[in-house]
XYZ file of C-alpha atoms in Angstrom:
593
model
C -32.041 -4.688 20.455
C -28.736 -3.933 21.186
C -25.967 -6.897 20.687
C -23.287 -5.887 22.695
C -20.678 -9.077 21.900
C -17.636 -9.703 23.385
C -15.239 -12.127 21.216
C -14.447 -15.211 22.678
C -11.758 -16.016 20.955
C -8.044 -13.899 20.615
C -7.612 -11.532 18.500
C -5.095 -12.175 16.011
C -2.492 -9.665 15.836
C -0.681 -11.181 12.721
C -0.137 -9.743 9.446
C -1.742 -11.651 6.669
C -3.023 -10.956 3.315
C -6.426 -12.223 3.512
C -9.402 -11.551 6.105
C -10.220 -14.289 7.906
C -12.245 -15.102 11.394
C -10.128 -13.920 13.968
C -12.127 -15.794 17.175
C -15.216 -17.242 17.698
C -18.287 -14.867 18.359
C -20.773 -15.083 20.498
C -24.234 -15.669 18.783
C -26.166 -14.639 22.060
C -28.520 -11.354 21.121
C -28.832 -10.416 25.043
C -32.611 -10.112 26.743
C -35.750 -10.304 24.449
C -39.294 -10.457 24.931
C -39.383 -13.326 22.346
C -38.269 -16.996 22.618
C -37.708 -16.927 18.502
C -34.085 -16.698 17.530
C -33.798 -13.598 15.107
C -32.402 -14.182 11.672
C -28.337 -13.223 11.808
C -25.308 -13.156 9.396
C -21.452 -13.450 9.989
C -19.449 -10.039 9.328
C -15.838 -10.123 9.454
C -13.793 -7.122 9.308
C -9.950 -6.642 9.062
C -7.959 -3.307 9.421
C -5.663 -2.575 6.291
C -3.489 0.604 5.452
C -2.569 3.408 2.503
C 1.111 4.401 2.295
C 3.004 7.361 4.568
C 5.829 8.975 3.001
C 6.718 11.207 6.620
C 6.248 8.733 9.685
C 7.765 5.523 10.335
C 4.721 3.979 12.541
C 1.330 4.968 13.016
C 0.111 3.028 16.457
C -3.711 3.097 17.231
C -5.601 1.100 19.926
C -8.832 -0.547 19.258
C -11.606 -1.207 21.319
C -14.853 -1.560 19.941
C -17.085 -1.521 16.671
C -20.425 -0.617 16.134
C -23.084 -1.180 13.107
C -26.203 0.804 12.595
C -28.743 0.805 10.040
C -29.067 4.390 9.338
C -26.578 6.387 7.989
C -27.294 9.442 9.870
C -27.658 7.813 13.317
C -26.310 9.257 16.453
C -23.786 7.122 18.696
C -25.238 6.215 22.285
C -24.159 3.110 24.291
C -27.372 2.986 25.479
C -29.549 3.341 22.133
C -30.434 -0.444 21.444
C -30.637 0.258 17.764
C -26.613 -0.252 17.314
C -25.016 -3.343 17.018
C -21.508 -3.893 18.788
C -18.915 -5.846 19.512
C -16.006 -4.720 22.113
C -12.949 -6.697 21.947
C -11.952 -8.574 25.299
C -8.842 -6.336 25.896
C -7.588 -3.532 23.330
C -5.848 -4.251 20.744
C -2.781 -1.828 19.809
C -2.462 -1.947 15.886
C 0.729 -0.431 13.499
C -0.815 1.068 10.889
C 1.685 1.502 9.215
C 2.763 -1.679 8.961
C -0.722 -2.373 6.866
C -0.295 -1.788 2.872
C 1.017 -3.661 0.106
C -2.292 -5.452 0.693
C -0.986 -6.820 4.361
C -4.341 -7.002 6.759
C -4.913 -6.879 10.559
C -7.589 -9.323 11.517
C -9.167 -7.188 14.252
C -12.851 -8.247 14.113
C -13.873 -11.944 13.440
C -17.298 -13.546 13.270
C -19.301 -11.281 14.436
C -22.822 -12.332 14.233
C -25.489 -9.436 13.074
C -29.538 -9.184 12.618
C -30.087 -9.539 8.998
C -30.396 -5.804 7.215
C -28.349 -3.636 5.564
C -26.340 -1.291 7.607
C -25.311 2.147 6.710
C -22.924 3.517 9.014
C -19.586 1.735 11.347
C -17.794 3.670 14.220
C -14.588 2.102 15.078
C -13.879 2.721 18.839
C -9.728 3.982 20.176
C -8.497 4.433 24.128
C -7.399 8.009 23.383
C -4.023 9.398 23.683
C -4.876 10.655 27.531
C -6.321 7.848 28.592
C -4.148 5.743 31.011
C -1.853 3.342 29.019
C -3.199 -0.233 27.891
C -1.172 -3.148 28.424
C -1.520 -3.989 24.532
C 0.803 -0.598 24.222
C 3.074 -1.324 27.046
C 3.897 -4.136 25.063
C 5.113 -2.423 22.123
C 8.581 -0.840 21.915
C 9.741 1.779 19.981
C 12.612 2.345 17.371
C 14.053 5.221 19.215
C 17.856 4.717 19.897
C 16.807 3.559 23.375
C 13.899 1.844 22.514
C 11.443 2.156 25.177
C 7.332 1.087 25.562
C 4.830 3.022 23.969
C 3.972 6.216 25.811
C 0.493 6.926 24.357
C -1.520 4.624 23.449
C -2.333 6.297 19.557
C 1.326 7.659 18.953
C 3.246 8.573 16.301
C 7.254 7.801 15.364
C 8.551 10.167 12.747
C 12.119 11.778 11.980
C 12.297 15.459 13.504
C 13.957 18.592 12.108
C 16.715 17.524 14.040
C 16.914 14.423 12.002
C 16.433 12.453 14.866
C 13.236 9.403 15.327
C 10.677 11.187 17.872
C 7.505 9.796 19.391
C 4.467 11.985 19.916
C 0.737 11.164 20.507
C -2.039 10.780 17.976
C -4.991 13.320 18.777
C -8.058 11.234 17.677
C -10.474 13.830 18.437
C -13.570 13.200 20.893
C -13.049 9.419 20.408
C -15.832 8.701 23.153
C -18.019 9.169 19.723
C -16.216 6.729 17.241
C -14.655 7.296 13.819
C -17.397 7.214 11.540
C -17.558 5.466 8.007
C -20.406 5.097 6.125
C -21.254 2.922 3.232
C -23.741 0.232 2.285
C -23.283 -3.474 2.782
C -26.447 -6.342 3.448
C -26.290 -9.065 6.244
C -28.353 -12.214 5.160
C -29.347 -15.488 6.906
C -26.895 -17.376 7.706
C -24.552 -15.588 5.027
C -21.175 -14.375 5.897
C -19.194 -10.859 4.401
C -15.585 -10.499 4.780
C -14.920 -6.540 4.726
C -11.506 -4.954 5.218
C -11.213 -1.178 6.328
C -8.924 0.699 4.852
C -6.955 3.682 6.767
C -5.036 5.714 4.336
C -2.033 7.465 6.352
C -1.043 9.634 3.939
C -4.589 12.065 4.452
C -5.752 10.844 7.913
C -2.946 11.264 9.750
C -1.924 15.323 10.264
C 1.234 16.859 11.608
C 0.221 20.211 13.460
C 1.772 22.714 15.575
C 0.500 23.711 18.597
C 2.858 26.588 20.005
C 5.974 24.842 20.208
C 4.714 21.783 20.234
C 4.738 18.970 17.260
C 1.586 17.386 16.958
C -0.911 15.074 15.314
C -4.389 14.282 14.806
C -6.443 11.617 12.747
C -8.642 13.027 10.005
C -10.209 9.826 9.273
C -11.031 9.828 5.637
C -11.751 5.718 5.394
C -13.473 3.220 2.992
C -13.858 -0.847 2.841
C -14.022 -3.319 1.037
C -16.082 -6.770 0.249
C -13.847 -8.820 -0.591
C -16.090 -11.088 -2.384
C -15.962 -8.610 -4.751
C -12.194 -7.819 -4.398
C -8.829 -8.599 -6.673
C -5.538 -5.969 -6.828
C -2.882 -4.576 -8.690
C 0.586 -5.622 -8.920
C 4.121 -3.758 -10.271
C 7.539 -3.203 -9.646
C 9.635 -0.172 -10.279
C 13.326 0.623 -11.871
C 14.946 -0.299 -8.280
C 18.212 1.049 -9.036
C 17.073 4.256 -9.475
C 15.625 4.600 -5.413
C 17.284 6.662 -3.358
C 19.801 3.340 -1.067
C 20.038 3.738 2.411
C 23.374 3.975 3.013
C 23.269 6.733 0.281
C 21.297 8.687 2.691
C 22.786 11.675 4.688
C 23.224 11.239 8.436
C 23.515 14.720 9.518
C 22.532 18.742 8.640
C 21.613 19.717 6.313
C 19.880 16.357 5.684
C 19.393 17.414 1.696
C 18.428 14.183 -0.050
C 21.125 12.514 -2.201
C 20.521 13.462 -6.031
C 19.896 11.635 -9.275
C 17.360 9.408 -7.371
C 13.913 9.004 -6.415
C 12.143 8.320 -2.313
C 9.023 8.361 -0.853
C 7.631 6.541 -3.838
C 3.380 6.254 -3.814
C 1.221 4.122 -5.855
C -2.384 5.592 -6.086
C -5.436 3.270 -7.800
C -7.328 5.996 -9.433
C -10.962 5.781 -11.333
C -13.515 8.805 -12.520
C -15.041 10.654 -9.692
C -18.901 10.342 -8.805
C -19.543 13.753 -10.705
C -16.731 12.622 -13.325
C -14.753 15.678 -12.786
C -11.521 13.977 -12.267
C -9.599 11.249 -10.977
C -9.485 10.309 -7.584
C -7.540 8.332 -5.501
C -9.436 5.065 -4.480
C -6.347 3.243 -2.733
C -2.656 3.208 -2.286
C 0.214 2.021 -1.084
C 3.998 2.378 -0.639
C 6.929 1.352 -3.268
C 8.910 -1.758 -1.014
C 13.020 -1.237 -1.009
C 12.898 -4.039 -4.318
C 10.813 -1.086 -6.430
C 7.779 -3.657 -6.055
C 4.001 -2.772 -4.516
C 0.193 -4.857 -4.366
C -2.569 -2.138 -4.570
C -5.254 -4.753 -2.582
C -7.759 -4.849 -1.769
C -9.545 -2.825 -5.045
C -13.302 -3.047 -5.868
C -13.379 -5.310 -9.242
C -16.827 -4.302 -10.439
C -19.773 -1.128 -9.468
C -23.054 -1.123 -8.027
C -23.951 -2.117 -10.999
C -22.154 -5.063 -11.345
C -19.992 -3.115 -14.577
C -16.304 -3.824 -13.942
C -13.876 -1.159 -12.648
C -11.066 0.108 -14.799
C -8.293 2.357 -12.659
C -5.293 5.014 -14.002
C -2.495 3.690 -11.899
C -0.648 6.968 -10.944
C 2.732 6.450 -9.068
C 4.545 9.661 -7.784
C 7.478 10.382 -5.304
C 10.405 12.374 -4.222
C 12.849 13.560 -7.321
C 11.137 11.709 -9.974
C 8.443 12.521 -12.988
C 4.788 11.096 -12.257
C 3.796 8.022 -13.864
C 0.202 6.826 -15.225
C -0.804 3.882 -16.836
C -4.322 3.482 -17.906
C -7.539 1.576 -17.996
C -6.065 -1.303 -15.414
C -8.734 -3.589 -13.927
C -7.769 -5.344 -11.213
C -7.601 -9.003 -11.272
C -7.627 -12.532 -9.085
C -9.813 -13.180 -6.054
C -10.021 -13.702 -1.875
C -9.557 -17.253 -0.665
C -8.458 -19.106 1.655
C -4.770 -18.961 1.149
C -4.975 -15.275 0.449
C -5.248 -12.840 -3.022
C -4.630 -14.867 -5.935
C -3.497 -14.147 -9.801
C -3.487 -10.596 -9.509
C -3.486 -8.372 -12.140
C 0.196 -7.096 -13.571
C 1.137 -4.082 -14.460
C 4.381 -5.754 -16.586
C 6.986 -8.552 -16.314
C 8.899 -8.331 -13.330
C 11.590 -8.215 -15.818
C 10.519 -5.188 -17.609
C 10.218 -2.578 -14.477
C 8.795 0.598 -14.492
C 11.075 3.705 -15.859
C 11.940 5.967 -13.298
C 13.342 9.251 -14.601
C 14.532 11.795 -12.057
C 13.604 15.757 -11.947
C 13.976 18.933 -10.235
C 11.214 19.868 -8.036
C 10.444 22.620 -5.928
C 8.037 23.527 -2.650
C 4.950 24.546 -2.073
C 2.680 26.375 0.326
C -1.096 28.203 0.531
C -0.478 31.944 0.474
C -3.198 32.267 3.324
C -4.772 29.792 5.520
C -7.766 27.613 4.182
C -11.062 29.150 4.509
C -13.887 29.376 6.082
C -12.690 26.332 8.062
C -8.672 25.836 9.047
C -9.049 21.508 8.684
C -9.350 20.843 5.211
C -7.155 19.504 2.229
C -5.798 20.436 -1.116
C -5.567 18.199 -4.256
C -2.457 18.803 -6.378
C -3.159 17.710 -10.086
C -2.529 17.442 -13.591
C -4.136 17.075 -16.689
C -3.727 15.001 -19.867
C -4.473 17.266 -22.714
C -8.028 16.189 -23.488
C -8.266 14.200 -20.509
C -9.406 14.844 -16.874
C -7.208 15.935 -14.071
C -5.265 13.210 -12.507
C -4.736 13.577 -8.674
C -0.961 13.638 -7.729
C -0.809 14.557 -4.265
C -2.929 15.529 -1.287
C -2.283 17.289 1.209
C -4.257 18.297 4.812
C -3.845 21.768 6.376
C -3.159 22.465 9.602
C -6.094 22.585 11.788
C -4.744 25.828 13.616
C -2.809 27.289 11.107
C -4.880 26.640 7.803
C -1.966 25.693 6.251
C 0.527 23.212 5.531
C 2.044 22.588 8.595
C 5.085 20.241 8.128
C 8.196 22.516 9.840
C 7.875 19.921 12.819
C 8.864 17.114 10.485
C 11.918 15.798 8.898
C 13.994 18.144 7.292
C 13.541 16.869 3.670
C 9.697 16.350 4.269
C 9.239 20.281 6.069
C 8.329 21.564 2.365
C 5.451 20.140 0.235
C 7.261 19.242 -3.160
C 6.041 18.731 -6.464
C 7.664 17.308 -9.580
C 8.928 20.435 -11.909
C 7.262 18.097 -14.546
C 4.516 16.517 -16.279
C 3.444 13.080 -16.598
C 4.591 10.005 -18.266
C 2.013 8.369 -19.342
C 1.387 4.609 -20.932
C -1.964 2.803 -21.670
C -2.148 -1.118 -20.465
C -1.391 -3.825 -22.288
C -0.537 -7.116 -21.011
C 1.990 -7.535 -24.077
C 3.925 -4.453 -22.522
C 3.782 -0.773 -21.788
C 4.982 1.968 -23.998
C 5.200 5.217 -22.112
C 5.782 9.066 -23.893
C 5.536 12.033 -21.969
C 1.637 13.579 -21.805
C 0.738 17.408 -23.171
C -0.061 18.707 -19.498
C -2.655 21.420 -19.945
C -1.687 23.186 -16.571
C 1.818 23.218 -18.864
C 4.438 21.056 -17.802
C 5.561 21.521 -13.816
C 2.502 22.993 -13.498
C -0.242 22.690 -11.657
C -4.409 22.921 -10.781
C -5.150 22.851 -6.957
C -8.456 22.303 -5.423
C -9.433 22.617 -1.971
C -12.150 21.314 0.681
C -13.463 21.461 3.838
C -13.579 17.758 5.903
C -17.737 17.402 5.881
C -20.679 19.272 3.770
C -18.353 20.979 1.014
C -17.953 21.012 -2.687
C -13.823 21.694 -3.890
C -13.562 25.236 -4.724
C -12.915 26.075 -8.705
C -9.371 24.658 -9.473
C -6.168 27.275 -9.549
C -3.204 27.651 -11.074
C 0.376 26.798 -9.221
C 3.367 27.604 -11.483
C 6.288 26.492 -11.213
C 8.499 29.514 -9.136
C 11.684 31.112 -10.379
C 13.951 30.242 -9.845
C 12.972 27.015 -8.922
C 14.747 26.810 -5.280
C 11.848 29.695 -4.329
C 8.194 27.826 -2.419
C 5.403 27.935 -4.429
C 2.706 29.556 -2.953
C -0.912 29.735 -3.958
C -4.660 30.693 -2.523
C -7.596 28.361 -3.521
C -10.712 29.052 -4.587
C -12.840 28.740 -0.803
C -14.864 25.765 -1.046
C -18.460 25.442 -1.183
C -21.555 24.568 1.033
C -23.534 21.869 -0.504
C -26.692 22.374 -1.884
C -29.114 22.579 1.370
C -26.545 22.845 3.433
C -26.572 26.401 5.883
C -23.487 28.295 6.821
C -23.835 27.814 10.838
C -22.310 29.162 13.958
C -20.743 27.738 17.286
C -19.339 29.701 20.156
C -19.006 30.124 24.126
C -17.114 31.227 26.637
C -14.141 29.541 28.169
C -13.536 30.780 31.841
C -9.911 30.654 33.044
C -9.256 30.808 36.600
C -5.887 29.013 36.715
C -3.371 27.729 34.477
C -1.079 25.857 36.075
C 1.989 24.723 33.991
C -0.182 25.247 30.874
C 1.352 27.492 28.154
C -0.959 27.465 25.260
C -4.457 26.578 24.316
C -7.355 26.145 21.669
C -10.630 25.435 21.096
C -11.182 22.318 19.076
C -14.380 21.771 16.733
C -15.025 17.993 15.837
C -17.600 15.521 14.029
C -16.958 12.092 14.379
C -13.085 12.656 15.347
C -12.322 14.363 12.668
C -11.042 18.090 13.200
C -13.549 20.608 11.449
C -11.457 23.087 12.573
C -9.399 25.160 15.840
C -9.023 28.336 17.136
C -6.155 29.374 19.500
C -7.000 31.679 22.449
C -5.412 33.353 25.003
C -4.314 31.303 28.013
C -4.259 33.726 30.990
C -5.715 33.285 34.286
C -8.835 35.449 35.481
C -10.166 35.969 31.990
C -12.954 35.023 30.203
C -12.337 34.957 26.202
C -14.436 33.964 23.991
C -14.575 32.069 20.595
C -17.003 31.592 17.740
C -16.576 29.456 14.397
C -18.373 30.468 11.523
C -18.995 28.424 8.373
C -20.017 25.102 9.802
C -22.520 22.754 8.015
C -26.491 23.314 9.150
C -29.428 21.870 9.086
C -28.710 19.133 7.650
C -29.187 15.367 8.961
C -25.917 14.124 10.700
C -24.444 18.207 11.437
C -23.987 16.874 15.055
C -20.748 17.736 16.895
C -18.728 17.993 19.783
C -15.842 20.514 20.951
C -13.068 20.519 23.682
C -10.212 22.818 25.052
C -6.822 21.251 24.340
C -4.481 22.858 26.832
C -0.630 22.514 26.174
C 2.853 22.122 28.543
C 5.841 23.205 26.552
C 7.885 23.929 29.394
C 10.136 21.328 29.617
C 13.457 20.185 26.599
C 14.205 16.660 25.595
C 17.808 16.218 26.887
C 20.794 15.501 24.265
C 19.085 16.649 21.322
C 20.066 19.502 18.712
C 18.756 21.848 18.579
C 17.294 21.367 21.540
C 13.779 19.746 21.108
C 10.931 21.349 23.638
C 9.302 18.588 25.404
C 5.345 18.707 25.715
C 2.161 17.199 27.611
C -1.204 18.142 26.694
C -4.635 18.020 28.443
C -8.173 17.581 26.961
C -10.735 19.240 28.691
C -14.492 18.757 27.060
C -16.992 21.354 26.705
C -19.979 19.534 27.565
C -23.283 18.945 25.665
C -23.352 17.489 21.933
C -23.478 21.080 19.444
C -26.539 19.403 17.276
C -27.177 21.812 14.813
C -29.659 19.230 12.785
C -32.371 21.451 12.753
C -30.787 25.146 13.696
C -28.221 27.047 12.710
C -26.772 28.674 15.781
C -25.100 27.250 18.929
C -23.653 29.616 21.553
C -23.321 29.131 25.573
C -21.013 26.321 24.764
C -19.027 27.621 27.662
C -16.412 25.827 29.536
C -14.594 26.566 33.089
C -10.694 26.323 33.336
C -9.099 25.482 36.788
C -5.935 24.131 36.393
């Protein structure tokens, strides 16, 4: 049956480094038809963070979680067969405030039937919804700080140089953001899991018209941290970028012979062993030092885990150090004896470059909401992932203009990697033999659900080296089994009211599968139909909505003058469930506004 718990205890907003009951839980399983207690475990599960090198905070407001057994399973609130808890009020997180192994205890002794469960969907009050007290609470950095205004929003730097606030589009977040995974509840047991949200790919700028934007493409994993340890380093601080070094008005360029926006990616061999991939991250601290936790110590198979620790940034050549298992365990008082990278005393070199922007030559297809993986390659090694980055979910491409002016290009190092194997007596880096040639690199792309990456492709570095890259990817791939399918309707506009702008919105599980603007203009009737969406396959259930935009109004005292927006959700209804079929059409919609 359906356990439907509210904690009894308060949440604990606190930052800490370990997961730890939050509240007492309520061990009631509702009605039954039987007297007999059923068997039940403790899960615990904190909220933890990946690194953002282009917003400031990340706010999000939780409400609920929910467990089910089968991977593929629907979300209902009336289908018994899912297990949740709802917190007693929302809870209104900074995600951003999450990394260098920092947790949010968010969901504490939650008491589950013995099994092993398959699938979580973590529950937001969206942007539109009215405003919870937890984010009235919260103030902004803005020079007149203010409360929240959203309760998902986003503070970044603007082209204008100036901190802005906009809201965070989690898309149709009545059905969850979905995780899957495999971890086993047993009698009387208790599992400590922490969920990690990695900024740097879920969260995407966008532009909607004139209108700066951003959604959540939630690309998550978690972590048992029974089976848990982490990483530990420090940089050469004295060669990152100071802030009083920084400039305070246009052109903004970025002062030189230092490096910003430093990353620190855990990477290990890829389930087809293609490549490297990114497993977790984290942000370089002011001091040059970072804690990659929580990181899996050991696989499936109980074998342990070695990662390539790849740090990147702004200005500076890519490092790697190899074959690094993490070390130390989760207690009571928190991480302990974690692995290191080096003496504190010996940091890591930083050595600054040249580097240049970069762009997709056309927009991402068959789908506008996917991602491209910049990398490079050790002669006789596999590709090491440097940077990600998600396309626009209108546009198709990289949409940045919106942002600061020294984050509005994509950049990549004019130059290879420096490379060192580990050692706890020291490291000893050399430049690698890059077999995309130095400054160059392979791209890959994807699609957010149901795609292989297309075949990688070359990006050289321009000439001269002040021009934008730009490059097309190979289109990604339907899985095998998977069928190319089809969604479209009719959206009925008899009024517009203040509305300027407007597009339909395709989404699984709140991520964006992809957009398509239309024409907003009273007493028509246009249509719209997206091609190349995953079919007949178990889980190709989705949902879309018009998202309707006001751009008619400036921000005062900015310059240039910043347009000032409101948006509007309107739902199409009926789930798209395209399990078992390929087509869906007569998803039609009426506008009166």
């Amino acid at each position: 049956m359906q356990q439907t718990k509210i904690v009894q205890a308060l949440v604990s907003i606190g930052l800490v480094g370990l997961l730890a009951a939050c509240g007492g839980g309520s061990g009631s399983s509702g009605s039954s038809t039987s007297t007999a207690t059923p068997a039940t475990g403790v899960v615990n599960m904190a909220i933890t963070d990946g690194p953002s090198d282009s917003f400031n905070h990340v706010w999000v407001t939780v409400t609920k979680i929910a467990f089910h057994t089968d991977p593929n399973a629907i979300w209902s609130a009336s289908d018994a067969t899912w297990q949740s808890t709802t917190l007693p009020s929302p809870v209104t997180i900074d995600l951003a405030a999450l990394n260098n192994g920092l947790m949010n205890n968010v969901f504490g002794k939650m008491n589950l039937p013995v099994g092993t469960y398959k699938q979580i969907r973590f529950f937001f009050d969206s942007d539109t919804d009215p405003l919870d007290s937890s984010a009235q609470a919260i103030m902004d950095n803005e020079a007149s700080p203010a409360a929240l205004q959203w309760n998902d929003q986003v503070e970044y730097v603007n082209a204008a140089g100036a901190i802005a606030e906009a809201p965070l589009e989690i898309a149709y977040p009545v059905q969850g953001v979905q995780l899957q995974g495999s971890f086993s509840v047993t009698q009387g047991g208790t599992i400590d899991l922490a969920t990690d949200f990695d900024l740097d790919k879920i969260v995407v700028p966008y532009r909607s018209g004139t209108m700066q934007a951003f959604t959540m493409k939630p690309y998550l994993s978690y972590f048992d941290l029974s089976n848990s340890g982490g990483i530990t380093g420090n940089v050469d601080a004295s060669k990152l970028c100071s802030a009083a070094s920084w400039p305070t008005s246009a052109p903004f360029t970025p002062p030189a012979g230092c490096a910003f926006n430093l990353v620190v990616h855990a990477e290990a061999v890829s389930a087809d062993g293609s490549r490297y991939q990114d497993m977790r991250s984290t942000t370089v601290k002011p001091d040059g030092t970072f804690t990659l936790a929580p990181l899996a110590v050991k696989d499936s198979s109980g074998n342990p885990i070695s990662y390539d620790i790849v740090i990147r940034g702004r200005q500076m050549q890519t490092l790697v150090v190899t074959g690094v298992k993490p070390g130390g365990t989760y207690s009571g008082t928190g991480l302990s004896s974690p692995t290191a990278l080096q003496a504190a005393a010996n940091p890591l070199p930083i050595a600054t470059v040249t580097e240049y922007g970069s762009q997709l030559a056309a927009p991402l297809s068959p789908l506008t909401s996917g991602h491209v993986i910049f990398e490079q390659t050790p002669q006789g090694g596999l590709p090491h992932e440097v940077r990600w980055a998600d396309t626009d979910p209108l546009t198709g491409k990289l949409g940045r203009q919106g942002l600061a002016p020294w984050n509005q290009e994509f950049w990549l190092a004019s130059s290879g990697l420096n490379m060192a194997a580990y050692s706890a007596g020291g490291l000893t880096f050399a430049p690698a033999t890059i077999a995309e040639g130095n400054g160059n690199y392979s791209v890959i792309a994807n699609e957010t659900v149901y795609y292989n990456f297309g075949t990688p492709v070359s990006l050289l570095t321009p000439l001269p080296i002040t021009n934008a890259a730009t490059f097309t990817p190979a289109a990604p791939t339907l899985q095998f089994g998977v069928q190319n399918g089809t969604v479209g309707g009719t959206i009925a506009i008899s009024s517009i009211g203040n509305y300027t702008e407007g597009e339909v919105v395709l989404a699984r599980f709140a991520h964006i599968i992809s957009a398509q603007p239309f024409s907003l203009t009273a007493n028509t009737t246009p249509t719209f139909s997206i091609s190349g969406v995953g079919a007949n396959v178990p889980g190709a259930y989705y949902y879309a909505y018009v998202r309707l935009d006001n751009c008619t109004g400036t921000i005062p005292g900015t310059t240039p003058t910043n347009t000032k927006c409101s948006h509007k959700i309107v739902p199409i209804n009926g789930a798209i469930d395209l399990r078992t079929t390929t087509t869906a059409t007569g998803m039609n919609v009426s506008l009166a506004l």
